[in-house]
Coordinates of C-alpha atoms in Angstrom, one line a residue:
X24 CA -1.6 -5.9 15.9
X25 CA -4.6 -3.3 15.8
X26 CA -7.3 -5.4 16.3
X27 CA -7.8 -6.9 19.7
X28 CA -11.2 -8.2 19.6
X29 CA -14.5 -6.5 19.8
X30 CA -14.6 -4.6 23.3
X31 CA -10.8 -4.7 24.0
X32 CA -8.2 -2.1 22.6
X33 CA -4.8 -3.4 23.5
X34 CA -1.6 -1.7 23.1
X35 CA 1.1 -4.1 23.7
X36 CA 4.5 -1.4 25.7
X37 CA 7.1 -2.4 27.9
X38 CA 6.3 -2.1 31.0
X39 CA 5.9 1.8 31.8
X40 CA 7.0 3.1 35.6
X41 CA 3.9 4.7 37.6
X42 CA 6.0 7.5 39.4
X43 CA 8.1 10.4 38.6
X44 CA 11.7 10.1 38.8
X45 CA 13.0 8.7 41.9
X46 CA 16.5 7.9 43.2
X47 CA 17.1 4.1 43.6
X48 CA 17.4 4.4 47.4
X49 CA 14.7 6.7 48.2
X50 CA 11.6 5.1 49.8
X51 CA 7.8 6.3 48.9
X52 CA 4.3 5.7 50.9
X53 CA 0.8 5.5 49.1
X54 CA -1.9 5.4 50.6
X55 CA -5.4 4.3 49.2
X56 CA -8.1 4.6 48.8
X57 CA -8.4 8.2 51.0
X58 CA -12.5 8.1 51.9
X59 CA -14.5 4.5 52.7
X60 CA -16.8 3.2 54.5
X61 CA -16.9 1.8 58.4
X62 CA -15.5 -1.6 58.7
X63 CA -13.4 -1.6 55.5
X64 CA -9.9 -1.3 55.0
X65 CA -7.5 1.4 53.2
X66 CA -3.8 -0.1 52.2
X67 CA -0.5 2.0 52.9
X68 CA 2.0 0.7 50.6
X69 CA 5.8 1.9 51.1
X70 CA 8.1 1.3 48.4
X71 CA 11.8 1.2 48.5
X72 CA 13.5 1.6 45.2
X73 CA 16.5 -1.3 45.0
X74 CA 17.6 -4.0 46.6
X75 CA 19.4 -3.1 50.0
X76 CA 17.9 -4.1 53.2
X77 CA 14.3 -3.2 53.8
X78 CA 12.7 -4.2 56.9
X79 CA 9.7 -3.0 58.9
X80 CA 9.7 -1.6 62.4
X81 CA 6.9 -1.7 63.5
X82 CA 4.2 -4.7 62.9
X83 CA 1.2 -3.1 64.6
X84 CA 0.1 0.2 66.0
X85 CA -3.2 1.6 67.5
X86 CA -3.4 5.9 67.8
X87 CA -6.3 8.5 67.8
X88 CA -8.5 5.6 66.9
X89 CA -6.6 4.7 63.6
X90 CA -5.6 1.1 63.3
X91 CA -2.4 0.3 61.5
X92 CA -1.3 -3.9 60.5
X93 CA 1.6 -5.2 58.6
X94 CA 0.2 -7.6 56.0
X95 CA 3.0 -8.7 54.0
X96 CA 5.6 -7.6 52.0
X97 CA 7.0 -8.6 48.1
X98 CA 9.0 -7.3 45.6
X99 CA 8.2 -6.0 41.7
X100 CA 10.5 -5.5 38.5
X101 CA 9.9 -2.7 36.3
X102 CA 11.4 -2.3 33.1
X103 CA 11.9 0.8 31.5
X104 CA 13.4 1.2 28.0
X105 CA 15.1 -2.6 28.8
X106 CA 16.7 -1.3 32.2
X107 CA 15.4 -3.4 34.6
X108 CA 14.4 -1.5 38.0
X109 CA 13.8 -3.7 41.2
X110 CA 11.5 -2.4 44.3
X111 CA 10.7 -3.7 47.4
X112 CA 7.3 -3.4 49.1
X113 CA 5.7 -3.5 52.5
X114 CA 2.0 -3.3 53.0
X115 CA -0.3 -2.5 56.2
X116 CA -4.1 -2.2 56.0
X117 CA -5.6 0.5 58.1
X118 CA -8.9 1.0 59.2
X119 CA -11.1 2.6 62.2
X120 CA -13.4 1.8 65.1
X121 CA -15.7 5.2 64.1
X122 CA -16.6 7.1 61.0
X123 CA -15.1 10.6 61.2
X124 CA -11.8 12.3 59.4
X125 CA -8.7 11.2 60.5
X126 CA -4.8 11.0 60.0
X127 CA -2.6 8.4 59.7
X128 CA -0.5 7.4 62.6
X129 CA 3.4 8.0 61.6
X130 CA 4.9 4.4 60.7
X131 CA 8.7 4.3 60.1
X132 CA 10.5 1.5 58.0
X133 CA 14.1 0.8 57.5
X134 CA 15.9 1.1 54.3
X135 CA 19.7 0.7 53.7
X136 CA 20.0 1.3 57.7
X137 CA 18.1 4.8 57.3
X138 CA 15.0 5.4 58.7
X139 CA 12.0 6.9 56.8
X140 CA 8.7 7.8 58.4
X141 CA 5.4 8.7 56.9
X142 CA 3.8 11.4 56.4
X143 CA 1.0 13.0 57.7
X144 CA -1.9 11.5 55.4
X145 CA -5.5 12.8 55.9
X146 CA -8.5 10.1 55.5
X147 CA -12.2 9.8 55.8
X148 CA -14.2 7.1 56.7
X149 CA -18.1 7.1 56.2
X150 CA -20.9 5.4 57.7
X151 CA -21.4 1.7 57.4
X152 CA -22.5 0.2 54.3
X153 CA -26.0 -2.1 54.8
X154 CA -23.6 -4.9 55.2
X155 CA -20.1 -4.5 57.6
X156 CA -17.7 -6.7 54.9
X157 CA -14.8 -7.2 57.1
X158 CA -17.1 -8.6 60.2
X159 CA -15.2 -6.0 62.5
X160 CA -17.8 -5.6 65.2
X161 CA -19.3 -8.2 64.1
X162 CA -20.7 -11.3 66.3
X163 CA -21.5 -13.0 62.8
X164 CA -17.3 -13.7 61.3
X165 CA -19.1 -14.3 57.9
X166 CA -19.4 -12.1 55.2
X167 CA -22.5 -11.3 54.2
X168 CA -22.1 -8.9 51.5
X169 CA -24.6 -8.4 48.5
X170 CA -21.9 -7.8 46.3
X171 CA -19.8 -11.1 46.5
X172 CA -22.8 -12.8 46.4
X173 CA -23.7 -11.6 43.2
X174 CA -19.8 -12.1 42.1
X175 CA -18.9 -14.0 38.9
X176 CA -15.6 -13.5 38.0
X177 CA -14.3 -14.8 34.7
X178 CA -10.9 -15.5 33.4
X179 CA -10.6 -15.6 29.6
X180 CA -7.8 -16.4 26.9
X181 CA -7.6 -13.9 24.4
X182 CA -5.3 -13.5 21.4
X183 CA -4.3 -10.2 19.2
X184 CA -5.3 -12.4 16.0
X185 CA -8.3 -15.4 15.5
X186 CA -7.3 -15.9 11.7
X187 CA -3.9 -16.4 10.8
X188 CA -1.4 -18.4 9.0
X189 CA 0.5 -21.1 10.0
X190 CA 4.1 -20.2 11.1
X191 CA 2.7 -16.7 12.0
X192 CA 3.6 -15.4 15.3
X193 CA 1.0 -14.2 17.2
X194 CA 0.0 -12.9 20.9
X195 CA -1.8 -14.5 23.6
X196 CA -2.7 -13.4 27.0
X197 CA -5.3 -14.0 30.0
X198 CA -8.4 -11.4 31.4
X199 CA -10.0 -11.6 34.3
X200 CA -13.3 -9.8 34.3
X201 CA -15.2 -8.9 37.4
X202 CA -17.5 -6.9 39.0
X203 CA -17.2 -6.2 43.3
X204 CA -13.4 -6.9 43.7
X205 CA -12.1 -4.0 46.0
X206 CA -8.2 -5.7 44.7
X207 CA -8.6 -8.7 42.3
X208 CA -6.1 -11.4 43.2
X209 CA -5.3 -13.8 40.3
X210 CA -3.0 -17.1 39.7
X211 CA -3.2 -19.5 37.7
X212 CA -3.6 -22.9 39.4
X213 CA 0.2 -24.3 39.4
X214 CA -2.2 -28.1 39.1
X215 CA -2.9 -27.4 35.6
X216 CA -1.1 -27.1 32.6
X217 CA -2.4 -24.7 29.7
X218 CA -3.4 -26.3 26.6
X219 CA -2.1 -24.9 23.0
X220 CA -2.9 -28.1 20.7
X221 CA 0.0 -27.7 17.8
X222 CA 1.0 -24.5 18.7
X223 CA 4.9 -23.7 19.6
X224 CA 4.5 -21.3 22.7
X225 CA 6.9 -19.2 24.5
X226 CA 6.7 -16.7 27.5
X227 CA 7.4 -13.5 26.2
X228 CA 9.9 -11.6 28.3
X229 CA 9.7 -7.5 28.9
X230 CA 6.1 -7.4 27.8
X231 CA 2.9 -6.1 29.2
X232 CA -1.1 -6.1 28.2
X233 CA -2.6 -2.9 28.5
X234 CA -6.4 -3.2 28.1
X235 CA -9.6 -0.7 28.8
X236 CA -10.5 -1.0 32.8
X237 CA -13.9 -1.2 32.0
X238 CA -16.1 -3.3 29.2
X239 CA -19.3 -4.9 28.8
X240 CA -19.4 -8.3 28.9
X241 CA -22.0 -10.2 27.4
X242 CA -23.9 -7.0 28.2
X243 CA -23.1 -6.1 31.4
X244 CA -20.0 -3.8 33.1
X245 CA -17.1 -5.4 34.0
X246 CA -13.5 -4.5 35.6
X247 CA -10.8 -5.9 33.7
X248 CA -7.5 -6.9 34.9
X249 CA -4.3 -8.7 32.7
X250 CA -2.7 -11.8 33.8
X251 CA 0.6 -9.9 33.3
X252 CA 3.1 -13.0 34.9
X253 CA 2.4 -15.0 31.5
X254 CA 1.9 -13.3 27.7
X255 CA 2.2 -15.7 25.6
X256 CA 4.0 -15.9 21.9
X257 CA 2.5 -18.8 19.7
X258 CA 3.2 -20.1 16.4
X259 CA 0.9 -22.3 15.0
X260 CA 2.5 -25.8 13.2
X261 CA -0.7 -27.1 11.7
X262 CA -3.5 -25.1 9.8
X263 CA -7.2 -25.8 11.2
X264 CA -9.7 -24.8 13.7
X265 CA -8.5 -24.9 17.4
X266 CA -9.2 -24.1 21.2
X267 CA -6.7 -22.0 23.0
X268 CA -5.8 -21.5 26.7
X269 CA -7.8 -23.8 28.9
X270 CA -6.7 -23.9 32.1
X271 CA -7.5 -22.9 35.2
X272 CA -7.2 -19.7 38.1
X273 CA -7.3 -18.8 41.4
X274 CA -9.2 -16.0 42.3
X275 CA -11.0 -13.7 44.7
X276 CA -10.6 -10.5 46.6
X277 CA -7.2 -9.4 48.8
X278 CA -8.3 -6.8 50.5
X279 CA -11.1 -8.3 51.9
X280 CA -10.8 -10.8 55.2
X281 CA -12.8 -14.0 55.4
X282 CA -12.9 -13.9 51.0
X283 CA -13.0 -17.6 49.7
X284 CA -10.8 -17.4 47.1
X285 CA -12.3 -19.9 44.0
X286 CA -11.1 -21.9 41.5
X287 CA -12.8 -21.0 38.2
X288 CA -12.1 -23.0 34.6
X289 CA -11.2 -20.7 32.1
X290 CA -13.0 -19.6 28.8
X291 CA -10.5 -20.4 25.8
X292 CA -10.7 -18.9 22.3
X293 CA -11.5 -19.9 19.1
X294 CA -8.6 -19.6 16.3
X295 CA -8.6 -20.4 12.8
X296 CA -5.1 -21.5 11.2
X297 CA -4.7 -20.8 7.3
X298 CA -2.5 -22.8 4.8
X299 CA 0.0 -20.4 3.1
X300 CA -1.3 -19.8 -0.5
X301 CA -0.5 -23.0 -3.2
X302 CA 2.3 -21.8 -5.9
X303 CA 5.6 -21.3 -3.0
X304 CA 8.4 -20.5 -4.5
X305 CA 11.6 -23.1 -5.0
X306 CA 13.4 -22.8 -1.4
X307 CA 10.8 -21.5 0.7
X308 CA 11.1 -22.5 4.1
X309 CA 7.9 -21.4 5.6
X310 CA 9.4 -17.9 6.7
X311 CA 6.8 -15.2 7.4
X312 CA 7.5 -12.0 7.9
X313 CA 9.3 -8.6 6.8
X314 CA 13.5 -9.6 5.9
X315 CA 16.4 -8.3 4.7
X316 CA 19.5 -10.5 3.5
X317 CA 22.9 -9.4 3.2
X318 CA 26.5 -10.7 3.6
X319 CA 28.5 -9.9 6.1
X320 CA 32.3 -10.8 7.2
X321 CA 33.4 -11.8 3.7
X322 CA 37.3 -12.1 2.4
X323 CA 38.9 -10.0 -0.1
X324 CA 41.6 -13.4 -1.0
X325 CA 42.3 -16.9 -0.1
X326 CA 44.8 -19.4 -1.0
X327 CA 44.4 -21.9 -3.5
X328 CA 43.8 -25.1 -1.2
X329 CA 42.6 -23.5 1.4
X330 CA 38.6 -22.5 2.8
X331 CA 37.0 -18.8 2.5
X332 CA 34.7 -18.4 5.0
X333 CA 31.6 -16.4 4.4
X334 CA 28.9 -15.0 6.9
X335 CA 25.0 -14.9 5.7
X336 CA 22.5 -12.1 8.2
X337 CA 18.6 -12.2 7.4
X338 CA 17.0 -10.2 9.6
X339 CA 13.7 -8.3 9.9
X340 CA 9.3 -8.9 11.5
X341 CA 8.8 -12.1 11.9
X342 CA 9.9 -15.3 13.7
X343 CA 12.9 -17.2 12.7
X344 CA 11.0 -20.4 12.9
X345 CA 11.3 -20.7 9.0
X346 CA 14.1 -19.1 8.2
X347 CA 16.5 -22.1 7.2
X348 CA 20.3 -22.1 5.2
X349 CA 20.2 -22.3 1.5
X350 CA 21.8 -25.4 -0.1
X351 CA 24.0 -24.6 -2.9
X352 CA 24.5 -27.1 -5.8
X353 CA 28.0 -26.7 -5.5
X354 CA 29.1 -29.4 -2.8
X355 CA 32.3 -27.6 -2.1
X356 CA 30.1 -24.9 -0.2
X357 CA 28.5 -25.8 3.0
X358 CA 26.9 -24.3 6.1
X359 CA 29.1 -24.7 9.1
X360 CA 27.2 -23.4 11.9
X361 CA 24.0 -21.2 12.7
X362 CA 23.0 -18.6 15.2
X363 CA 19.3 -17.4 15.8
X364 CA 17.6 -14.3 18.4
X365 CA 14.3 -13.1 18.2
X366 CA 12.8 -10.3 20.8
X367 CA 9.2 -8.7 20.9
X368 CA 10.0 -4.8 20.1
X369 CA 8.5 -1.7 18.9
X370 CA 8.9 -2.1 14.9
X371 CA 9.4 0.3 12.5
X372 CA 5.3 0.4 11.7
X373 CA 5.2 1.7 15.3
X374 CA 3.2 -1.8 16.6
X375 CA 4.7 -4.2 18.6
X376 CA 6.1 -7.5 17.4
X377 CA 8.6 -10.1 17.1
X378 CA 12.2 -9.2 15.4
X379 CA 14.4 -11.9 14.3
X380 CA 18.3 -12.4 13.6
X381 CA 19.6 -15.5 12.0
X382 CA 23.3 -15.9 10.6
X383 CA 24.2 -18.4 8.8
X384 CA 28.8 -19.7 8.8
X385 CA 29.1 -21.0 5.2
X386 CA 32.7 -22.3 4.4
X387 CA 34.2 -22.9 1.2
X388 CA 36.8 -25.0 -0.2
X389 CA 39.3 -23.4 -2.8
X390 CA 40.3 -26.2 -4.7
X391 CA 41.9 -24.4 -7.9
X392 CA 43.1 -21.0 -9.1
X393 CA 39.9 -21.2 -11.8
X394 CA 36.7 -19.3 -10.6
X395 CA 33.9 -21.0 -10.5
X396 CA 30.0 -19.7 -11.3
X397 CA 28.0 -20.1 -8.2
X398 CA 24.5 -19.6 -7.9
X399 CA 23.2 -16.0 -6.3
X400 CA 22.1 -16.8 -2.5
X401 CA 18.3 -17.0 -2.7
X402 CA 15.7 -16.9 0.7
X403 CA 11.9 -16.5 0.0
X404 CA 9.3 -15.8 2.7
X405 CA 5.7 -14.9 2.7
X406 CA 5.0 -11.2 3.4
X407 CA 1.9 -10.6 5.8
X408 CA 1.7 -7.0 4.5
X409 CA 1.4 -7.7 0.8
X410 CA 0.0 -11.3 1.6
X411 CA 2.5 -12.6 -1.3
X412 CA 5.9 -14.7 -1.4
X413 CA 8.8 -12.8 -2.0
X414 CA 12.1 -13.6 -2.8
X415 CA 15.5 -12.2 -2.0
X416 CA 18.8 -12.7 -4.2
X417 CA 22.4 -11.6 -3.5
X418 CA 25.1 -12.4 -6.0
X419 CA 27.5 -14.9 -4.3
X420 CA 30.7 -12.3 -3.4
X421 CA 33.8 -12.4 -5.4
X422 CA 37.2 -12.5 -3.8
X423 CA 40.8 -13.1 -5.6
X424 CA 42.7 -16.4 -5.5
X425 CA 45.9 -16.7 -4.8
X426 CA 48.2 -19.3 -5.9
X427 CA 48.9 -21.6 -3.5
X428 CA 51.1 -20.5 -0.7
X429 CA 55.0 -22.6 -0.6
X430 CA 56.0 -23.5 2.5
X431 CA 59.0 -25.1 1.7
X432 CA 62.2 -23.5 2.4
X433 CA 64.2 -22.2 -0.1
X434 CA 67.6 -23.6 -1.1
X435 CA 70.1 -21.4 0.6
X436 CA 73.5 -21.3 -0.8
X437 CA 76.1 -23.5 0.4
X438 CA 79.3 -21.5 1.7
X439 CA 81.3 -21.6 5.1
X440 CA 79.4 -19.1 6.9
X441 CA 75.7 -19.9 6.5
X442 CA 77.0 -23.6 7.1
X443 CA 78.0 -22.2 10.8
X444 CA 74.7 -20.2 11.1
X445 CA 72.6 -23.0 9.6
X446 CA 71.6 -24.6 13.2
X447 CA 70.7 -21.0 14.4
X448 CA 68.3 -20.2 11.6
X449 CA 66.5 -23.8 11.6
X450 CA 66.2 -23.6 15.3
X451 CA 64.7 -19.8 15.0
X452 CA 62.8 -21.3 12.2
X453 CA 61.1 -24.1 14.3
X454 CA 60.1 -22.3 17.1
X455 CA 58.2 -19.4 14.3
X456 CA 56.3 -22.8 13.0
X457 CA 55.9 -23.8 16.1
X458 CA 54.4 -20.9 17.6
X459 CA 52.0 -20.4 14.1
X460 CA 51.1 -24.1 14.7
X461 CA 50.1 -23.6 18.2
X462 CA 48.2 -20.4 17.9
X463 CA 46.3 -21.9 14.7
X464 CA 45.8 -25.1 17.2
X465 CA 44.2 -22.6 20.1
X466 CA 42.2 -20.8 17.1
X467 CA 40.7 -24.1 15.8
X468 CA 39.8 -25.6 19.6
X469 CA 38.6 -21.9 20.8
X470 CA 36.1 -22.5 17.2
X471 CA 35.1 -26.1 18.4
X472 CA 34.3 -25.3 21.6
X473 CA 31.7 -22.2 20.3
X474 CA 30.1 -25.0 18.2
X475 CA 29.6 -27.2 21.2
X476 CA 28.4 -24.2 23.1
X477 CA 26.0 -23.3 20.0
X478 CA 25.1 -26.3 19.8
X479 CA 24.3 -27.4 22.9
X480 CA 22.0 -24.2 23.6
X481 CA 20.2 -25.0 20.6
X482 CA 19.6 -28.5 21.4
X483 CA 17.2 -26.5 24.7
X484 CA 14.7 -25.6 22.1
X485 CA 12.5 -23.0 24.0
X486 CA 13.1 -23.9 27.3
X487 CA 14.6 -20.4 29.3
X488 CA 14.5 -19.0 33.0
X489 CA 12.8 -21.9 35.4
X490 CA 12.0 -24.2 32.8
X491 CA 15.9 -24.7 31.3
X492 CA 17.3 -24.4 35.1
X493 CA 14.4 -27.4 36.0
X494 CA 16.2 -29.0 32.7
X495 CA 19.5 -29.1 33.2
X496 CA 19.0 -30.2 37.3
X497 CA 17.1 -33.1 35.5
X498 CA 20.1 -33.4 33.5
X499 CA 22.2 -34.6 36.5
X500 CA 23.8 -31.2 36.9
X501 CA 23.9 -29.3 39.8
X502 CA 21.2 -26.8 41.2
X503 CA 23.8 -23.7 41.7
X504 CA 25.5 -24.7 38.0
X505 CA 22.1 -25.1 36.4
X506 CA 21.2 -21.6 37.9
X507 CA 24.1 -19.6 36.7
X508 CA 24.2 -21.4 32.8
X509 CA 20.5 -20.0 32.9
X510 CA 21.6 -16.6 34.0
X511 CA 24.7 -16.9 31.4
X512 CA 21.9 -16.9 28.6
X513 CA 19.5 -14.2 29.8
X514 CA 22.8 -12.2 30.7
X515 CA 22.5 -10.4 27.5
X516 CA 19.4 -11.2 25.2
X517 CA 20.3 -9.1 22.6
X518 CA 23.4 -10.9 21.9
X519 CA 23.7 -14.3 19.7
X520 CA 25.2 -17.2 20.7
X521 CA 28.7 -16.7 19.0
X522 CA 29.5 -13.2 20.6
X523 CA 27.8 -14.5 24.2
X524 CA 31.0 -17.2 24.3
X525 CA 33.5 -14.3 23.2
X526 CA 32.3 -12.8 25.8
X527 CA 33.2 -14.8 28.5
X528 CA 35.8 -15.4 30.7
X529 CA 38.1 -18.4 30.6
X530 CA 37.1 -19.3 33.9
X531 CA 33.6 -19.1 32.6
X532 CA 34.3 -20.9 29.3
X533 CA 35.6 -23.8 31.2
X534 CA 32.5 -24.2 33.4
X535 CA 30.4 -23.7 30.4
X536 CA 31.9 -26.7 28.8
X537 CA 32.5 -29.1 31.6
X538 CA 28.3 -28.4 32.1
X539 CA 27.7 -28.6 28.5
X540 CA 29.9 -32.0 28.4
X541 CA 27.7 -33.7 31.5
X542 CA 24.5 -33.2 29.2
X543 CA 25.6 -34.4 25.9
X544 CA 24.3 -37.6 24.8
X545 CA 26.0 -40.6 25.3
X546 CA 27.5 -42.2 22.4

């Protein structure tokens, strides 16, 4: 992903913190910007880093001339190295009846009941600019600024590739270019969906856009700013020529009073899909990507009569869209179950992309004591870095067979004493097989029930965070249940589905299944 179209360098990273390290309960104030002009506004923004209570003191104050008001307060997620970091936020706009040097009046906030007050920040504000844009002093409570009425903003789709091939990930993301904005606000219109005709899209989690702040556009200097709620992965499912990211966005200026904020249609983009080369190999999928294949969590021996069970990993770049379980030609040998993960990452080029794990559960039957030739386990996929199919083998492992295990008891001699310790023995017997049976019963219901789980998640397709909690509440199941399920899954992203069921508690377990039970098609 080097290539980001013609004026735009993007560098996809997590998200990166802006301030040196901080304790989680310590609470900092910025102040910008420090010099600007009569009857505009500078923002103080105090930041408390966690999530105990934060509440503001003091909602207005008046000193030396200085004006201080409480605007509003929010919260923001940072994510550093996949620890997630959580601050809180208060905001007050300050501005000034006279143009001089001043200093902040000291405003105190509350965090985790400790007070912290502000500290002594120096400012300047000029004279008056030919228009006043916040109509303080004003008899006129319109804006009559040269600037906004030159303002064009534009929002545009943009992705990290135009020509690709199908079933190739790729990025997509929304700009907003503009001109006068003291602090661009953007959202898209909640109204309107976004249209990706034949694409498979996903919100990519952990993710941000880093662009240049400045570019000309269509010949003329423009801010930029990254619709950073939504980045976008999409996989293309049919080759062609198509329009991405139409939609539209809410925009305008935040620090400025009496702004109309607009609604503005945005300008999609132009991709062209490619057909994977002619010639596939016998197998392929439609896998794209970088893989490796190995076996893991295979026996040594098994039993004549009874089932080996044998564990397939293909991992590497790339999306596990096409990555599908062989079939072998002997019918005896069958894939039982499936489990798939794919994050956006730093790979080992250094770029950012998507990383997949698939493992396949392939079960055997051991009918006889005689070996049988099976076929090596084959997966082909196309390689974007050599823009050729390749193919993968591993020989199929070998393991010994035992004869078959005798259960049967073995004659035991007849004489007087083992006649009077007979009853003992059978009834000690019994309760061995009877334990055996019953832990080989918990075993084979504790496997079921992670193939319902497995199944059941799978059966969500893409759907994660709002969407799958909208889903399940659709589903008949209750808001609180269909919140914590949701949270269940994003609990730990990095695991698959298998080890996330281990994982839980019985208590848990139980609530996963009666949910997963309530939205299982009726037969």
């Amino acid at each position: 992903m080097k290539n980001f179209g013609k004026n735009l360098s993007l560098i996809l990273i997590f998200i990166s913190f802006p301030f040196s390290q901080i304790l989680p309960n310590e609470v900092e104030f910025y102040f910008h910007p420090d010099e600007f002009s009569l009857g505009e506004y500078a923002k103080l923004e105090i930041k408390a880093f966690g999530d105990k209570p934060f509440r503001v003191l003091q909602t207005s104050l008046k000193q030396n001339g200085v004006r201080v008001r409480y605007v509003g307060s929010g919260t923001e997620t940072q994510i550093i190295n996949l620890k997630v970091t959580k601050s809180q936020i208060i905001n007050y706009y300050v501005d000034t009846e006279t143009e001089g040097s001043f200093q902040l009046p000291e405003i105190t906030v509350e965090y985790d009941q400790q007070k912290y007050t502000s500290p002594p920040i120096k400012f300047k504000v000029s004279k008056k600019t030919k228009h006043n844009p916040n109509g303080f002093m004003n008899p006129f409570p319109f804006e009559f600024d040269d600037n906004d009425t030159n303002e064009i903003p534009e929002v545009a789709f943009h992705t990290n590739k135009s020509v690709f091939y199908k079933g190739e990930p790729i990025v997509g993301y929304f700009v907003l270019y503009y001109s006068h904005y003291r602090q661009p606000f953007l959202e898209r219109d909640p109204n309107h969906s976004i249209s990706f005709p034949f694409f498979l899209s996903e919100t990519l989690r952990q993710v941000s856009v880093q662009i240049e702040p400045e570019v000309l556009r269509n010949n003329t200097p423009k801010k930029t700013m990254v619709f950073a709620k939504e980045i976008y992965g999409l996989t293309a499912l049919k080759s062609g020529t198509f329009t991405l990211g139409k939609t539209k966005f809410i925009t305008g200026d935040s620090l400025r009073f009496n702004s109309i904020q607009e609604t503005i249609e945005t300008n999609p983009t132009k991709v062209m899909v490619l057909d994977l080369p002619n010639k596939s190999p016998k197998g392929f999928t439609g896998a794209i990507g970088n893989f490796k294949l190995k076996f893991i969590s295979t026996p040594k021996q098994v039993y004549e009569g009874e089932t080996a069970y044998f564990e397939v990993n293909i991992e590497g770049e790339g999306g596990f869209e096409g990555i599908k379980p062989m079939d072998f030609s002997n019918a005896k040998i069958k894939c039982i179950s499936q489990t798939k993960s794919k994050t956006f990452q730093q790979l080992d080029s250094g770029e950012y992309g998507f990383y997949s794990k698939v493992k396949f559960l392939y079960s055997y039957q051991v009918l006889n004591q005689k070996k049988e030739i099976i076929e090596p386990y084959r997966f082909s996929f196309f390689s974007l870095s050599e823009k050729k199919y390749t193919t993968l083998e591993l020989p199929f492992p070998e393991f010994q067979i035992l004869p078959k295990r005798n259960l049967n008891l073995e004659t035991i001699p007849q004489n007087t004493k083992v006649n009077l310790e007979w009853p003992f023995f059978t009834l000690v017997l019994l309760a061995i097989f009877g334990i055996f049976s019953y832990i080989g019963f918990k075993k084979y219901s504790f496997h079921l029930e992670i193939q319902t789980f497995v199944a059941t998640v799978e059966s969500f397709g893409k759907k994660r965070g709002f969407f799958l909690t909208e889903y399940l509440t659709k589903q008949g199941i209750p808001s609180s249940d269909s919140e914590w399920f949701t949270q269940i899954l994003e609990s730990d992203p990095n695991s698959d589905l298998q080890g996330l069921y281990k994982g839980l508690s019985s208590k848990d377990r139980t609530k996963v299944l009666t949910i997963t039970k309530k939205i299982q098609p009726k037969e």
